[in-house]
Amino acid sequence: MIIALVMIMLLFQILTGGILMQPLNITNLILQNSYILVLAIGMVLVIITGHIDLSVGSVAAVIGATAAILMVHMQVPVWLTILISLLLGALIGAWQGFWIAYVGIPSFIVTLAGMLLFRGLTMVILKGQSIASLPNAFLGISSGFIPDWLSGYATGIHLTTMAIGLLLSAVLIWNELRLRRTRQQYRMETAPAAWFILKLVFLVLVLNGFLWILARYEGIPNLLIILTVLIAAYTFITQRTVIGRHIYATGGNSKAAALSGVKTKRVTFYVFVNMGVLSALAGLIFASRLSAATPKAGTLFELDAIAACFIGGASATGGVGTVIGAIIGGLVMGVMNNGMSLIGVSIDWQQAIKGLVLLLAVAFDFYIKNRSQ
């Protein structure tokens, strides 16, 4: 999917006359899709365990509404509001996880009920009206950028962003060399030296090219920092920890996993608790970006998150999928949205084209599975 993402970006770069890769547009692309990417991280874990969550948009809406009530009407500090919102998200996830994991009701039914329930609660909380004028500290979540501590050395470029790019490049090269040396010590197959160096050069150029684009505007957005931390943490959890292996085992074959000692009900429960927390975070980000809580917030978020996971390679039957794949799928959807808007494609045709892309992605997944069998 990385190749598909690059091809789509190049296509829209040409069709938009170079607007797509402009620093301002790339920054907006990150900010506009951040809440969907956050939801996709949690949704891919739900899909890996063989379930689905149709309520994430409604949960994000009710959390955004609650946060606005706390900050505007009750004068609760921003940090405490965020903490309460995340805990409330975990509680909602636990509510849904209980019915799915321990009562045995299909996740489709439980989360469909949750979608209606929390959408209704959002309307009740907001009384059908929007709440605006959220505190500036809260708005900084989605509109803030890291400071330029090196701004005194030059003007017109965010030097701190470029310095971070060089630092990350050094970490990347060190990690790749360490992995290659480890494989050689265990006499495992490694790529030829020339190919390895070419790969390193390509990765460093892509990383610094991306940060160069951001540095020409305001630098790295706060949301990109949050996303990077989430991606790194959840990639580590799913690929390197016991709970990560249990999640894949539960989705791959629940009965076999239970017989081998995996507490599948507990795993499913915690996956939905996690989804509730990330839905709450997405709701806070969206309210921060809008600078308001609205009754219509979160509409169709669940479909975008689910589509991102399937386009990124997750399997509808469970047991297959990665966090990185879901992020790439979300970026594919985001670039298509942004690119089609820039060239003037109407909303109805955008929906139709995205639906076709989703269908083709799932069809490709089934084709690969049938071929492997």
Tab-separated table of C-alpha atoms in Angstrom:
chain	number	residue	atom	x	y	z
A	1	MET	CA	0.000	0.000	0.000
A	2	ILE	CA	2.990	2.336	0.410
A	3	ILE	CA	3.541	2.158	-3.338
A	4	ALA	CA	-0.173	2.825	-3.920
A	5	LEU	CA	-0.021	5.836	-1.569
A	6	VAL	CA	3.021	7.247	-3.386
A	7	MET	CA	1.352	6.729	-6.777
A	8	ILE	CA	-1.855	8.449	-5.605
A	9	MET	CA	0.153	11.389	-4.239
A	10	LEU	CA	2.096	11.735	-7.492
A	11	LEU	CA	-1.145	11.559	-9.497
A	12	PHE	CA	-2.808	14.337	-7.501
A	13	GLN	CA	0.429	16.340	-7.438
A	14	ILE	CA	0.216	16.435	-11.236
A	15	LEU	CA	-3.560	16.951	-11.424
A	16	THR	CA	-3.490	19.828	-8.905
A	17	GLY	CA	-0.572	21.578	-10.573
A	18	GLY	CA	1.749	21.044	-7.608
A	19	ILE	CA	-0.653	22.265	-4.904
A	20	LEU	CA	-0.901	18.915	-3.113
A	21	MET	CA	2.698	18.954	-1.883
A	22	GLN	CA	2.710	22.597	-0.844
A	23	PRO	CA	3.750	23.028	2.841
A	24	LEU	CA	0.400	24.524	3.874
A	25	ASN	CA	-1.569	21.738	2.188
A	26	ILE	CA	0.576	18.953	3.673
A	27	THR	CA	0.106	20.474	7.133
A	28	ASN	CA	-3.657	20.695	6.581
A	29	LEU	CA	-3.676	17.106	5.336
A	30	ILE	CA	-2.208	15.963	8.661
A	31	LEU	CA	-4.557	18.090	10.749
A	32	GLN	CA	-7.699	17.165	8.780
A	33	ASN	CA	-7.135	13.419	9.067
A	34	SER	CA	-5.567	13.141	12.512
A	35	TYR	CA	-8.728	12.015	14.316
A	36	ILE	CA	-9.457	9.363	11.676
A	37	LEU	CA	-5.886	8.044	12.004
A	38	VAL	CA	-6.268	7.886	15.803
A	39	LEU	CA	-9.512	5.916	15.381
A	40	ALA	CA	-7.890	3.643	12.778
A	41	ILE	CA	-5.182	2.633	15.281
A	42	GLY	CA	-7.813	1.365	17.704
A	43	MET	CA	-10.111	-0.008	15.007
A	44	VAL	CA	-7.413	-2.226	13.511
A	45	LEU	CA	-7.035	-3.987	16.877
A	46	VAL	CA	-10.816	-4.495	17.001
A	47	ILE	CA	-10.804	-5.926	13.466
A	48	ILE	CA	-7.802	-8.161	14.197
A	49	THR	CA	-9.766	-9.759	17.042
A	50	GLY	CA	-12.580	-10.464	14.568
A	51	HIS	CA	-14.978	-7.721	15.651
A	52	ILE	CA	-16.167	-4.321	14.443
A	53	ASP	CA	-17.028	-1.055	16.198
A	54	LEU	CA	-19.743	1.104	14.636
A	55	SER	CA	-20.000	3.493	17.579
A	56	VAL	CA	-16.647	5.310	17.495
A	57	GLY	CA	-18.074	8.406	15.796
A	58	SER	CA	-20.874	8.705	18.352
A	59	VAL	CA	-18.447	8.116	21.238
A	60	ALA	CA	-16.154	10.839	19.876
A	61	ALA	CA	-19.166	13.181	19.668
A	62	VAL	CA	-20.399	12.557	23.218
A	63	ILE	CA	-16.882	12.957	24.628
A	64	GLY	CA	-16.403	16.232	22.737
A	65	ALA	CA	-19.749	17.473	24.068
A	66	THR	CA	-18.875	16.459	27.641
A	67	ALA	CA	-15.482	18.139	27.429
A	68	ALA	CA	-17.066	21.351	26.167
A	69	ILE	CA	-19.601	21.339	29.029
A	70	LEU	CA	-16.809	20.797	31.563
A	71	MET	CA	-14.570	23.564	30.205
A	72	VAL	CA	-17.124	26.225	29.208
A	73	HIS	CA	-19.980	25.792	31.685
A	74	MET	CA	-18.185	24.295	34.697
A	75	GLN	CA	-14.780	25.987	34.288
A	76	VAL	CA	-12.864	22.734	34.764
A	77	PRO	CA	-9.120	23.065	33.905
A	78	VAL	CA	-8.086	21.758	30.493
A	79	TRP	CA	-5.734	19.065	31.810
A	80	LEU	CA	-8.417	17.718	34.160
A	81	THR	CA	-11.009	17.794	31.365
A	82	ILE	CA	-8.736	15.722	29.133
A	83	LEU	CA	-8.143	13.213	31.927
A	84	ILE	CA	-11.870	12.908	32.707
A	85	SER	CA	-12.683	12.534	28.994
A	86	LEU	CA	-10.180	9.709	28.501
A	87	LEU	CA	-11.478	7.920	31.601
A	88	LEU	CA	-15.050	8.333	30.364
A	89	GLY	CA	-13.969	6.878	27.023
A	90	ALA	CA	-12.468	3.878	28.819
A	91	LEU	CA	-15.725	3.439	30.760
A	92	ILE	CA	-17.761	3.479	27.541
A	93	GLY	CA	-15.373	0.956	26.000
A	94	ALA	CA	-15.704	-1.248	29.079
A	95	TRP	CA	-19.520	-1.052	28.823
A	96	GLN	CA	-19.472	-2.274	25.231
A	97	GLY	CA	-16.646	-4.740	25.817
A	98	PHE	CA	-18.597	-6.378	28.657
A	99	TRP	CA	-21.606	-7.170	26.434
A	100	ILE	CA	-19.392	-8.426	23.608
A	101	ALA	CA	-16.753	-10.390	25.520
A	102	TYR	CA	-18.619	-11.772	28.520
A	103	VAL	CA	-22.283	-11.860	27.428
A	104	GLY	CA	-21.494	-12.965	23.887
A	105	ILE	CA	-23.606	-10.493	21.924
A	106	PRO	CA	-22.121	-9.841	18.455
A	107	SER	CA	-20.063	-6.666	18.319
A	108	PHE	CA	-22.066	-5.435	15.321
A	109	ILE	CA	-25.253	-5.378	17.433
A	110	VAL	CA	-23.658	-3.923	20.574
A	111	THR	CA	-21.845	-1.122	18.796
A	112	LEU	CA	-24.829	-0.389	16.561
A	113	ALA	CA	-26.833	0.118	19.757
A	114	GLY	CA	-23.937	2.181	21.100
A	115	MET	CA	-23.966	4.347	17.985
A	116	LEU	CA	-27.618	5.226	18.582
A	117	LEU	CA	-27.229	5.523	22.360
A	118	PHE	CA	-24.242	7.891	22.381
A	119	ARG	CA	-25.549	9.940	19.464
A	120	GLY	CA	-28.725	10.457	21.440
A	121	LEU	CA	-26.782	11.360	24.582
A	122	THR	CA	-24.806	13.912	22.582
A	123	MET	CA	-28.050	15.606	21.547
A	124	VAL	CA	-29.263	15.534	25.152
A	125	ILE	CA	-26.034	16.987	26.550
A	126	LEU	CA	-25.814	19.761	23.959
A	127	LYS	CA	-29.605	20.302	23.829
A	128	GLY	CA	-29.317	20.392	20.057
A	129	GLN	CA	-26.956	23.386	20.090
A	130	SER	CA	-23.235	23.879	19.589
A	131	ILE	CA	-20.892	25.029	22.348
A	132	ALA	CA	-18.056	27.251	21.156
A	133	SER	CA	-15.298	29.467	22.570
A	134	LEU	CA	-13.226	26.627	23.993
A	135	PRO	CA	-10.052	27.617	25.945
A	136	ASN	CA	-6.933	28.479	23.946
A	137	ALA	CA	-4.896	25.838	25.772
A	138	PHE	CA	-7.346	23.208	24.516
A	139	LEU	CA	-7.279	24.565	20.960
A	140	GLY	CA	-3.499	24.162	20.985
A	141	ILE	CA	-3.979	20.393	20.662
A	142	SER	CA	-4.944	20.696	17.012
A	143	SER	CA	-3.688	24.131	16.009
A	144	GLY	CA	-0.352	24.255	17.836
A	145	PHE	CA	3.162	23.610	16.516
A	146	ILE	CA	6.404	22.829	18.290
A	147	PRO	CA	8.403	26.014	19.025
A	148	ASP	CA	11.422	26.868	16.877
A	149	TRP	CA	14.183	26.980	19.480
A	150	LEU	CA	16.775	27.651	16.755
A	151	SER	CA	14.924	30.532	15.131
A	152	GLY	CA	17.686	33.006	16.000
A	153	TYR	CA	20.085	31.454	13.486
A	154	ALA	CA	18.035	32.051	10.327
A	155	THR	CA	14.641	33.195	9.092
A	156	GLY	CA	12.087	31.705	6.761
A	157	ILE	CA	12.608	28.078	7.799
A	158	HIS	CA	11.738	26.122	10.931
A	159	LEU	CA	15.261	25.037	11.906
A	160	THR	CA	14.162	22.944	14.887
A	161	THR	CA	12.127	20.741	12.546
A	162	MET	CA	15.169	20.193	10.326
A	163	ALA	CA	17.324	19.444	13.384
A	164	ILE	CA	14.776	16.819	14.481
A	165	GLY	CA	14.942	15.358	10.975
A	166	LEU	CA	18.735	14.981	11.227
A	167	LEU	CA	18.422	13.446	14.697
A	168	LEU	CA	15.795	10.942	13.508
A	169	SER	CA	17.979	10.124	10.488
A	170	ALA	CA	20.885	9.285	12.800
A	171	VAL	CA	18.602	7.062	14.933
A	172	LEU	CA	17.247	5.375	11.797
A	173	ILE	CA	20.730	4.624	10.414
A	174	TRP	CA	21.958	3.351	13.794
A	175	ASN	CA	18.925	1.063	14.180
A	176	GLU	CA	19.248	-0.343	10.646
A	177	LEU	CA	22.978	-1.006	11.153
A	178	ARG	CA	22.245	-2.685	14.491
A	179	LEU	CA	19.615	-4.967	12.958
A	180	ARG	CA	21.900	-5.857	10.052
A	181	ARG	CA	24.796	-6.657	12.418
A	182	THR	CA	22.532	-8.831	14.574
A	183	ARG	CA	21.335	-10.816	11.558
A	184	GLN	CA	24.913	-11.318	10.414
A	185	GLN	CA	25.954	-12.566	13.867
A	186	TYR	CA	23.252	-15.239	13.714
A	187	ARG	CA	24.253	-16.073	10.107
A	188	MET	CA	20.869	-14.968	8.770
A	189	GLU	CA	20.420	-13.781	5.216
A	190	THR	CA	20.981	-10.029	4.674
A	191	ALA	CA	20.622	-7.769	1.674
A	192	PRO	CA	23.751	-6.919	-0.370
A	193	ALA	CA	25.704	-3.908	0.948
A	194	ALA	CA	24.907	-1.756	-2.103
A	195	TRP	CA	21.159	-2.450	-1.793
A	196	PHE	CA	21.293	-1.792	1.965
A	197	ILE	CA	23.006	1.582	1.451
A	198	LEU	CA	20.515	2.493	-1.297
A	199	LYS	CA	17.630	1.668	1.037
A	200	LEU	CA	19.117	3.826	3.814
A	201	VAL	CA	19.628	6.770	1.462
A	202	PHE	CA	16.028	6.475	0.220
A	203	LEU	CA	14.588	6.371	3.758
A	204	VAL	CA	16.683	9.338	4.925
A	205	LEU	CA	15.714	11.369	1.847
A	206	VAL	CA	11.990	10.632	2.326
A	207	LEU	CA	12.129	11.481	6.047
A	208	ASN	CA	14.025	14.735	5.597
A	209	GLY	CA	12.050	15.677	2.486
A	210	PHE	CA	8.812	15.379	4.458
A	211	LEU	CA	10.181	17.447	7.350
A	212	TRP	CA	11.608	19.989	4.877
A	213	ILE	CA	8.082	20.553	3.562
A	214	LEU	CA	6.763	21.050	7.104
A	215	ALA	CA	9.702	23.316	8.007
A	216	ARG	CA	8.767	25.697	5.183
A	217	TYR	CA	5.459	26.426	6.958
A	218	GLU	CA	5.127	26.333	10.763
A	219	GLY	CA	7.132	23.195	11.519
A	220	ILE	CA	5.876	19.988	13.149
A	221	PRO	CA	2.226	20.174	14.361
A	222	ASN	CA	1.467	19.001	17.900
A	223	LEU	CA	-0.922	16.441	16.432
A	224	LEU	CA	1.894	14.841	14.438
A	225	ILE	CA	3.817	14.361	17.697
A	226	ILE	CA	0.758	12.674	19.265
A	227	LEU	CA	0.261	10.473	16.203
A	228	THR	CA	3.925	9.473	16.073
A	229	VAL	CA	3.893	8.451	19.741
A	230	LEU	CA	0.676	6.440	19.268
A	231	ILE	CA	1.964	4.690	16.130
A	232	ALA	CA	5.286	3.792	17.766
A	233	ALA	CA	3.623	2.591	20.992
A	234	TYR	CA	0.921	0.481	19.321
A	235	THR	CA	3.342	-0.960	16.762
A	236	PHE	CA	5.583	-2.052	19.631
A	237	ILE	CA	2.645	-3.492	21.592
A	238	THR	CA	1.245	-5.475	18.659
A	239	GLN	CA	4.585	-6.736	17.343
A	240	ARG	CA	6.762	-7.203	20.429
A	241	THR	CA	4.574	-7.980	23.457
A	242	VAL	CA	2.590	-10.923	24.793
A	243	ILE	CA	-0.716	-9.042	24.703
A	244	GLY	CA	-0.044	-8.244	21.041
A	245	ARG	CA	0.415	-11.940	20.216
A	246	HIS	CA	-2.747	-12.749	22.165
A	247	ILE	CA	-4.732	-10.216	20.116
A	248	TYR	CA	-3.628	-11.865	16.862
A	249	ALA	CA	-4.232	-15.338	18.287
A	250	THR	CA	-7.751	-14.403	19.410
A	251	GLY	CA	-8.652	-13.126	15.965
A	252	GLY	CA	-6.906	-15.904	14.058
A	253	ASN	CA	-8.619	-18.794	15.836
A	254	SER	CA	-10.459	-17.972	19.033
A	255	LYS	CA	-11.086	-21.575	20.113
A	256	ALA	CA	-7.492	-22.668	19.505
A	257	ALA	CA	-6.236	-19.593	21.340
A	258	ALA	CA	-8.472	-20.348	24.351
A	259	LEU	CA	-7.302	-23.975	24.434
A	260	SER	CA	-3.675	-22.805	24.421
A	261	GLY	CA	-4.241	-20.610	27.472
A	262	VAL	CA	-5.100	-17.233	25.969
A	263	LYS	CA	-7.859	-15.485	27.928
A	264	THR	CA	-9.759	-14.505	24.802
A	265	LYS	CA	-12.664	-12.843	26.634
A	266	ARG	CA	-10.308	-10.621	28.599
A	267	VAL	CA	-8.356	-9.744	25.440
A	268	THR	CA	-11.567	-8.763	23.636
A	269	PHE	CA	-12.710	-6.712	26.626
A	270	TYR	CA	-9.474	-4.715	26.792
A	271	VAL	CA	-9.433	-4.163	23.027
A	272	PHE	CA	-12.806	-2.400	23.321
A	273	VAL	CA	-11.673	-0.443	26.387
A	274	ASN	CA	-8.707	0.718	24.312
A	275	MET	CA	-11.046	1.642	21.449
A	276	GLY	CA	-13.103	3.741	23.855
A	277	VAL	CA	-10.013	5.661	25.017
A	278	LEU	CA	-8.860	6.354	21.454
A	279	SER	CA	-12.404	7.382	20.467
A	280	ALA	CA	-12.334	9.866	23.342
A	281	LEU	CA	-8.978	11.203	22.170
A	282	ALA	CA	-10.337	11.551	18.630
A	283	GLY	CA	-13.359	13.415	20.003
A	284	LEU	CA	-11.108	15.844	21.879
A	285	ILE	CA	-8.968	16.419	18.787
A	286	PHE	CA	-12.022	17.060	16.628
A	287	ALA	CA	-13.565	19.472	19.143
A	288	SER	CA	-10.218	21.248	19.399
A	289	ARG	CA	-9.965	21.554	15.610
A	290	LEU	CA	-13.531	22.893	15.284
A	291	SER	CA	-13.130	25.042	18.403
A	292	ALA	CA	-16.611	23.827	19.285
A	293	ALA	CA	-18.693	20.790	20.223
A	294	THR	CA	-21.538	20.168	17.793
A	295	PRO	CA	-24.401	17.604	17.715
A	296	LYS	CA	-23.261	16.403	14.268
A	297	ALA	CA	-19.643	15.795	15.277
A	298	GLY	CA	-18.297	12.337	14.505
A	299	THR	CA	-20.724	11.602	11.678
A	300	LEU	CA	-19.327	8.797	9.465
A	301	PHE	CA	-16.065	8.663	11.445
A	302	GLU	CA	-16.588	4.932	11.980
A	303	LEU	CA	-16.852	4.262	8.255
A	304	ASP	CA	-13.673	6.197	7.493
A	305	ALA	CA	-11.776	4.361	10.242
A	306	ILE	CA	-13.038	0.945	9.106
A	307	ALA	CA	-12.229	1.756	5.467
A	308	ALA	CA	-8.702	2.838	6.456
A	309	CYS	CA	-8.102	-0.529	8.153
A	310	PHE	CA	-9.348	-2.609	5.232
A	311	ILE	CA	-7.500	-0.549	2.637
A	312	GLY	CA	-4.408	-0.960	4.820
A	313	GLY	CA	-4.600	-4.745	4.604
A	314	ALA	CA	-6.701	-5.819	7.613
A	315	SER	CA	-8.781	-8.929	7.049
A	316	ALA	CA	-12.538	-8.962	7.606
A	317	THR	CA	-12.223	-12.452	9.121
A	318	GLY	CA	-9.767	-11.302	11.811
A	319	GLY	CA	-6.197	-12.236	12.701
A	320	VAL	CA	-4.592	-10.062	10.007
A	321	GLY	CA	-3.675	-6.377	9.997
A	322	THR	CA	-1.074	-3.917	11.250
A	323	VAL	CA	-1.093	-0.472	12.805
A	324	ILE	CA	1.192	0.850	10.060
A	325	GLY	CA	-1.129	-0.599	7.419
A	326	ALA	CA	-4.146	1.141	8.978
A	327	ILE	CA	-2.258	4.447	9.028
A	328	ILE	CA	-1.292	4.075	5.372
A	329	GLY	CA	-4.903	3.204	4.544
A	330	GLY	CA	-6.059	6.320	6.386
A	331	LEU	CA	-3.527	8.432	4.483
A	332	VAL	CA	-4.744	6.968	1.175
A	333	MET	CA	-8.284	8.052	2.066
A	334	GLY	CA	-7.053	11.456	3.259
A	335	VAL	CA	-4.965	12.157	0.148
A	336	MET	CA	-7.888	11.120	-2.072
A	337	ASN	CA	-10.253	13.431	-0.165
A	338	ASN	CA	-7.814	16.310	-0.297
A	339	GLY	CA	-6.775	15.759	-3.907
A	340	MET	CA	-10.330	15.414	-5.213
A	341	SER	CA	-11.389	18.544	-3.330
A	342	LEU	CA	-8.491	20.503	-4.835
A	343	ILE	CA	-9.407	19.532	-8.401
A	344	GLY	CA	-13.078	20.298	-7.795
A	345	VAL	CA	-14.658	16.829	-7.639
A	346	SER	CA	-18.078	17.110	-6.016
A	347	ILE	CA	-18.841	15.454	-2.655
A	348	ASP	CA	-21.193	12.861	-4.186
A	349	TRP	CA	-18.536	11.683	-6.646
A	350	GLN	CA	-15.913	11.664	-3.880
A	351	GLN	CA	-18.091	9.265	-1.872
A	352	ALA	CA	-18.618	7.045	-4.909
A	353	ILE	CA	-14.912	6.887	-5.742
A	354	LYS	CA	-13.930	6.140	-2.133
A	355	GLY	CA	-16.526	3.359	-2.010
A	356	LEU	CA	-15.070	1.849	-5.167
A	357	VAL	CA	-11.534	2.011	-3.746
A	358	LEU	CA	-12.710	0.265	-0.563
A	359	LEU	CA	-14.413	-2.489	-2.565
A	360	LEU	CA	-11.316	-3.040	-4.712
A	361	ALA	CA	-9.076	-3.175	-1.616
A	362	VAL	CA	-11.216	-5.856	0.046
A	363	ALA	CA	-11.543	-7.770	-3.251
A	364	PHE	CA	-7.757	-7.739	-3.573
A	365	ASP	CA	-7.487	-9.100	-0.016
A	366	PHE	CA	-9.835	-11.988	-0.862
A	367	TYR	CA	-7.957	-12.664	-4.100
A	368	ILE	CA	-4.624	-12.913	-2.283
A	369	LYS	CA	-6.124	-15.237	0.348
A	370	ASN	CA	-7.729	-17.544	-2.179
A	371	ARG	CA	-4.511	-17.677	-4.174
A	372	SER	CA	-2.452	-18.561	-1.094
A	373	GLN	CA	-4.829	-21.424	-0.292
